[in-house]
XYZ file of C-alpha atoms in Angstrom:
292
model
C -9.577 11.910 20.934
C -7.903 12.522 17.448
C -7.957 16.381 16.673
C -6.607 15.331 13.330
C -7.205 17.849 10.456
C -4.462 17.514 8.097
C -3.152 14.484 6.661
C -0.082 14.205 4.586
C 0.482 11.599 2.622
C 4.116 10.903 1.449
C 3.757 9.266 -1.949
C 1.813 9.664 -4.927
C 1.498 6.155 -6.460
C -1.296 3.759 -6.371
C -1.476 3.394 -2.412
C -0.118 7.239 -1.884
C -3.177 8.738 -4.243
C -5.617 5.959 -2.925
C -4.877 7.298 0.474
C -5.411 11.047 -0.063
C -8.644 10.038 -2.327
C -10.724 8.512 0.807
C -8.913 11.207 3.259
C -10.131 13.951 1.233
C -13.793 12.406 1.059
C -13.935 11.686 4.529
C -13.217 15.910 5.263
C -9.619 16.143 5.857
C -7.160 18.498 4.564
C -4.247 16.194 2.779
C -1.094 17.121 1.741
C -0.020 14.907 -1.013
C 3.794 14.725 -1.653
C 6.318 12.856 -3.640
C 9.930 13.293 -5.551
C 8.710 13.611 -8.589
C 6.181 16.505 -10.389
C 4.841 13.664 -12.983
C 4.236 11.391 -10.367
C 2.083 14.142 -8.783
C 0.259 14.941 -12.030
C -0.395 10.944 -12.350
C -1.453 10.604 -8.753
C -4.536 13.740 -9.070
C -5.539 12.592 -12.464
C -6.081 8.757 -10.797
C -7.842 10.718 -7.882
C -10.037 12.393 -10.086
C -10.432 9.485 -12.265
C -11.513 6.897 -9.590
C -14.228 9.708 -7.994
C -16.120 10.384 -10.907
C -16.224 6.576 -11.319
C -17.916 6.711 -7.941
C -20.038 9.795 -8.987
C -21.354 7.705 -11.776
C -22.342 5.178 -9.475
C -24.345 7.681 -7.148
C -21.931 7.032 -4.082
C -21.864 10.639 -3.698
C -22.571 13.947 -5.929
C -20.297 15.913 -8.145
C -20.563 18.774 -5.518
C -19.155 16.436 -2.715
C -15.877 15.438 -5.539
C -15.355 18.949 -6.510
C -15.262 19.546 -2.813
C -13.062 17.063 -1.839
C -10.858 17.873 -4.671
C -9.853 20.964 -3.683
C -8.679 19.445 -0.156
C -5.950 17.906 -1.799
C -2.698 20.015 -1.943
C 0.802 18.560 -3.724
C 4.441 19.454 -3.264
C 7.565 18.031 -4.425
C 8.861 18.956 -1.275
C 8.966 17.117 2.331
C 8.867 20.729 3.751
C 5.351 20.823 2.725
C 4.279 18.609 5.732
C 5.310 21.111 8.343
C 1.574 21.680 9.694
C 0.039 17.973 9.263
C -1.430 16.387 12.284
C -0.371 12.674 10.951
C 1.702 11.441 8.351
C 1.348 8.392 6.510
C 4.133 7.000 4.456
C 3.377 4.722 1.396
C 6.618 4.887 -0.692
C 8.298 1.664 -2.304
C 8.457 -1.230 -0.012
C 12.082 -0.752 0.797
C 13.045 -0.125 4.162
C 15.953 1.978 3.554
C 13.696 4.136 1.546
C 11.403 4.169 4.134
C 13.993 5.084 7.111
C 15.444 7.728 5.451
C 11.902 9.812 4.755
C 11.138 8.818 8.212
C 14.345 10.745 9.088
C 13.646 13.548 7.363
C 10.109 14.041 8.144
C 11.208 14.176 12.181
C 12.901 17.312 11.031
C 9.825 19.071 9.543
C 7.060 18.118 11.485
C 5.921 19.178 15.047
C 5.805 17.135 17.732
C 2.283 16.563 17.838
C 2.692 14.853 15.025
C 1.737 10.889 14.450
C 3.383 8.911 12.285
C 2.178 5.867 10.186
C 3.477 3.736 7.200
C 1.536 2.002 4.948
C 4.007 -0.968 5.060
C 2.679 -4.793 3.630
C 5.465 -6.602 5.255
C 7.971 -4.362 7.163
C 8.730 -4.456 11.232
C 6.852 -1.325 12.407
C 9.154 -1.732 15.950
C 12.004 -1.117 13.368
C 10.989 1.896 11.508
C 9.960 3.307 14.379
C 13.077 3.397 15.988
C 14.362 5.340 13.247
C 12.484 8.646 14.484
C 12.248 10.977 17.872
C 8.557 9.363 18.690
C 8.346 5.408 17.934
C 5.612 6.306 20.875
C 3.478 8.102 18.086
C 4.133 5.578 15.476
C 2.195 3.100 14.319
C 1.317 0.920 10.888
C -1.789 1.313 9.188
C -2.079 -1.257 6.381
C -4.436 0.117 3.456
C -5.419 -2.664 1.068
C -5.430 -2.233 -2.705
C -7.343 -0.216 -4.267
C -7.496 1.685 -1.116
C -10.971 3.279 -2.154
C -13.042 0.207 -2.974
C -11.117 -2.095 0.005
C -12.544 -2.066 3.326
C -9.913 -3.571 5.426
C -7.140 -1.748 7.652
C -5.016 -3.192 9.234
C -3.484 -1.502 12.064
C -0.253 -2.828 13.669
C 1.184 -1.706 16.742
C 5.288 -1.355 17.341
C 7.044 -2.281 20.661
C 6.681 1.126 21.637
C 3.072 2.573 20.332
C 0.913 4.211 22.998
C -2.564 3.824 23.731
C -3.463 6.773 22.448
C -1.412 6.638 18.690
C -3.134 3.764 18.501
C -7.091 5.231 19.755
C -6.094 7.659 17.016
C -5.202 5.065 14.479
C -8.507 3.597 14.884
C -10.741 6.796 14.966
C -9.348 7.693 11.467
C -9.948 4.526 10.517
C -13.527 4.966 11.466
C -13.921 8.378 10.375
C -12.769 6.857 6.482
C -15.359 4.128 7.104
C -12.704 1.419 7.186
C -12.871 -1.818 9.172
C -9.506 -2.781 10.784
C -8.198 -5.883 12.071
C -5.235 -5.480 14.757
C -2.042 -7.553 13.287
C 0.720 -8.269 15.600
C 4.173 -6.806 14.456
C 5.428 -9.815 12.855
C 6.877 -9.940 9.028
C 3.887 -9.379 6.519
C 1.406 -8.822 9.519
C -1.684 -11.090 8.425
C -2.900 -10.500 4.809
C 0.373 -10.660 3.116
C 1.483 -13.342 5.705
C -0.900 -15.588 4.257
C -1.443 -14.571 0.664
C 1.932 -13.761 -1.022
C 3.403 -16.843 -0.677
C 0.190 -18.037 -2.503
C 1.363 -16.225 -5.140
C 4.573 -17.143 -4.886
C 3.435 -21.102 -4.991
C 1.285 -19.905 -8.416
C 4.615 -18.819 -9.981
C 6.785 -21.915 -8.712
C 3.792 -24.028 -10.254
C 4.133 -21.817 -13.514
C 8.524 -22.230 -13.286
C 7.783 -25.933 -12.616
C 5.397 -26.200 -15.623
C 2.569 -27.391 -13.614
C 0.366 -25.434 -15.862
C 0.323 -22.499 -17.803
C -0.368 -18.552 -16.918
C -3.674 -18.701 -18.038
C -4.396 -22.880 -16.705
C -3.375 -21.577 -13.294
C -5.300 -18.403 -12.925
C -8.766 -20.579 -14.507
C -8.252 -23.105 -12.228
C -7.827 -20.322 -9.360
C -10.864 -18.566 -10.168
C -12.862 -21.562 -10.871
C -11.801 -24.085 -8.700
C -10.806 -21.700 -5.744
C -13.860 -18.940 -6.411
C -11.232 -16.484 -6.228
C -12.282 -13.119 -7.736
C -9.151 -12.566 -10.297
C -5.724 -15.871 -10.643
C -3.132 -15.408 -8.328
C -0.641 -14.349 -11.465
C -3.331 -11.637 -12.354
C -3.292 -10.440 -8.591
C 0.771 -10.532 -8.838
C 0.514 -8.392 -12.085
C -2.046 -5.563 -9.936
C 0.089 -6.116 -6.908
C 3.687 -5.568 -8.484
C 5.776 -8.257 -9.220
C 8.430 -6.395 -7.382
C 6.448 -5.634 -3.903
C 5.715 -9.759 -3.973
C 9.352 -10.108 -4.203
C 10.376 -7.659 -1.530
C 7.665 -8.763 0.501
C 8.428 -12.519 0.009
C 12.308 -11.571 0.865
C 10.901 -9.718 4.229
C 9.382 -13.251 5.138
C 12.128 -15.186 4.209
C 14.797 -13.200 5.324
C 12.912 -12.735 9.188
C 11.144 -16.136 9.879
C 14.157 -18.204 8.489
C 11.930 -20.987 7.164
C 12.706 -22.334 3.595
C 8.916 -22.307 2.510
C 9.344 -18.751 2.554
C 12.106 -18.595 -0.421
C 11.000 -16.494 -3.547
C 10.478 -18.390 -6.590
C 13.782 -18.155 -9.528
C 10.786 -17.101 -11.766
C 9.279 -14.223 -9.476
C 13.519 -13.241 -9.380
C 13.697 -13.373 -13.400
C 10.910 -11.500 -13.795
C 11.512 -8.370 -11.657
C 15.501 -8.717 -13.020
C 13.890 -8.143 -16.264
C 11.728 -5.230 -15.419
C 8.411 -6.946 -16.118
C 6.822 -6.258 -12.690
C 3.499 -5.991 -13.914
C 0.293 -3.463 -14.959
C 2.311 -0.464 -13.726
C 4.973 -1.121 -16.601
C 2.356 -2.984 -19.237
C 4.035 -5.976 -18.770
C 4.575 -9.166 -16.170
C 2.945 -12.261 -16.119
C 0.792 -11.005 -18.978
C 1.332 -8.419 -21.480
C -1.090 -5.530 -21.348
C -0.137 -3.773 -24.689
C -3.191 -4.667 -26.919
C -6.528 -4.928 -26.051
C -6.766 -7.545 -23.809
C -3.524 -9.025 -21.323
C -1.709 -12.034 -23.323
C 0.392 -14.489 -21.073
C 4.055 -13.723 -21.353
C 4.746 -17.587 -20.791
């Protein structure tokens, strides 16, 4: 039913290297790309990192990383993707960014090709009808870290065949993922529900409800939530919460939906979280101090 063998993965950040990690383990050939040579250098070396982590917790052998390893191949250049059977995007969560590699990658890649993006918030229809096959298109919604999280969600655009979407769920199978089907509709179901959570956190923070550190305590304790919303904005990105809270904003219409001043601030000022050291907490020393 799938006949996939190569997977390219466009993107070599946290959800880009996560990808190619469990697509390598699960026996396919991946083709890892992104604009930038250090970004490629970063994304193996987090690869590497995050398998022996799983070595040393007997998930599988040394043999089976090395192995795996050596699937992986990188390129700074989109040309690279010429032979892949499907190609997921997971570049920053803008969707100009995201229609113009979609563009480009029509141009390189036969037409057997499938297409997917990695998308937390974006129409799927829409992106889709930015290349020659929104039949073949389809999202696949990795959670983060993609090799410790389970879930996939797979949304389907206007346009997505039976058989893109058979495919969709036979890799998902084959990287021992569960999925849950989301209907194309802003943020899909995760994000739907749990960003604007995160938003509330930070208006309760910009209203001085409580403190960085009061609100994620009373989170985790009160809630039984495994890490405070703020700390889950700080792993997240401040600035995918933004764009993400702007997608639902900006395509249900609804007020509840409006991004916090504070969220705004924050990504004006570049503190967007762990990626840069610093957002809701500084992670400079040796343990994260509240910025507020």
């Amino acid at each position: 039913m799938t006949n996939l063998q190569t997977i390219g993965v466009i993107g070599a950040g946290q959800m880009g290297n996560g990808i190619a990690h469990v697509s390598a383990l699960a026996g396919y050939d991946v083709v890892m790309t992104d604009i930038s040579e250090d970004a490629l250098k970063h994304g193996m070396e987090s690869i590497e990192k995050n398998m022996a982590r799983q070595v040393s917790r007997e998930q599988f052998s040394i043999d089976e990383m090395k192995t795996a390893l050596a699937r992986i191949k990188t390129s700074t250049s989109i040309k690279a993707h010429e032979n892949d059977d499907l190609v997921i995007e997971a570049a920053t969560e803008k969707r100009e960014v995201k229609e113009q590699i979609f563009k480009s990658i029509c141009e390189i890649v036969p037409a057997r090709t499938y297409l997917a993006t990695n998308t937390s918030s974006i129409s799927i229809t829409r992106l889709a009808s930015t290349t020659d096959r929104p039949e073949m298109f389809i999202g696949m919604h990795f959670m983060n870290p993609v090799p410790l999280m389970k879930l996939m969600e797979v949304i389907r655009g206007l346009a997505t065949s039976q058989e893109t979407y058979e495919t969709a769920i036979g890799f998902a199978n084959r990287l021992e993922k569960t999925t849950t089907n989301a209907e194309d509709y802003p943020a899909f179901i995760v994000n739907r529900i749990l960003v604007p959570m995160i938003n509330e956190a930070v208006y309760a923070l910009y209203e001085g409800v409580g403190t960085v550190d009061s609100i994620d305590t009373a989170m985790r304790l009160g809630a039984n939530h495994p890490m405070g919303p703020l700390t889950l904005a700080d792993f997240i990105g401040l600035d995918t919460c933004l764009s993400i809270m702007q997608v639902l904003h900006d395509g249900l219409a609804d007020t509840k939906y409006r991004p916090c001043p504070l969220l705004v601030k924050y990504v004006e000022a570049g503190w967007v979280g762990r990626k840069v050291g610093k957002g809701f907490y500084d992670y400079s020393g040796d343990a994260p101090v509240p910025t507020r």
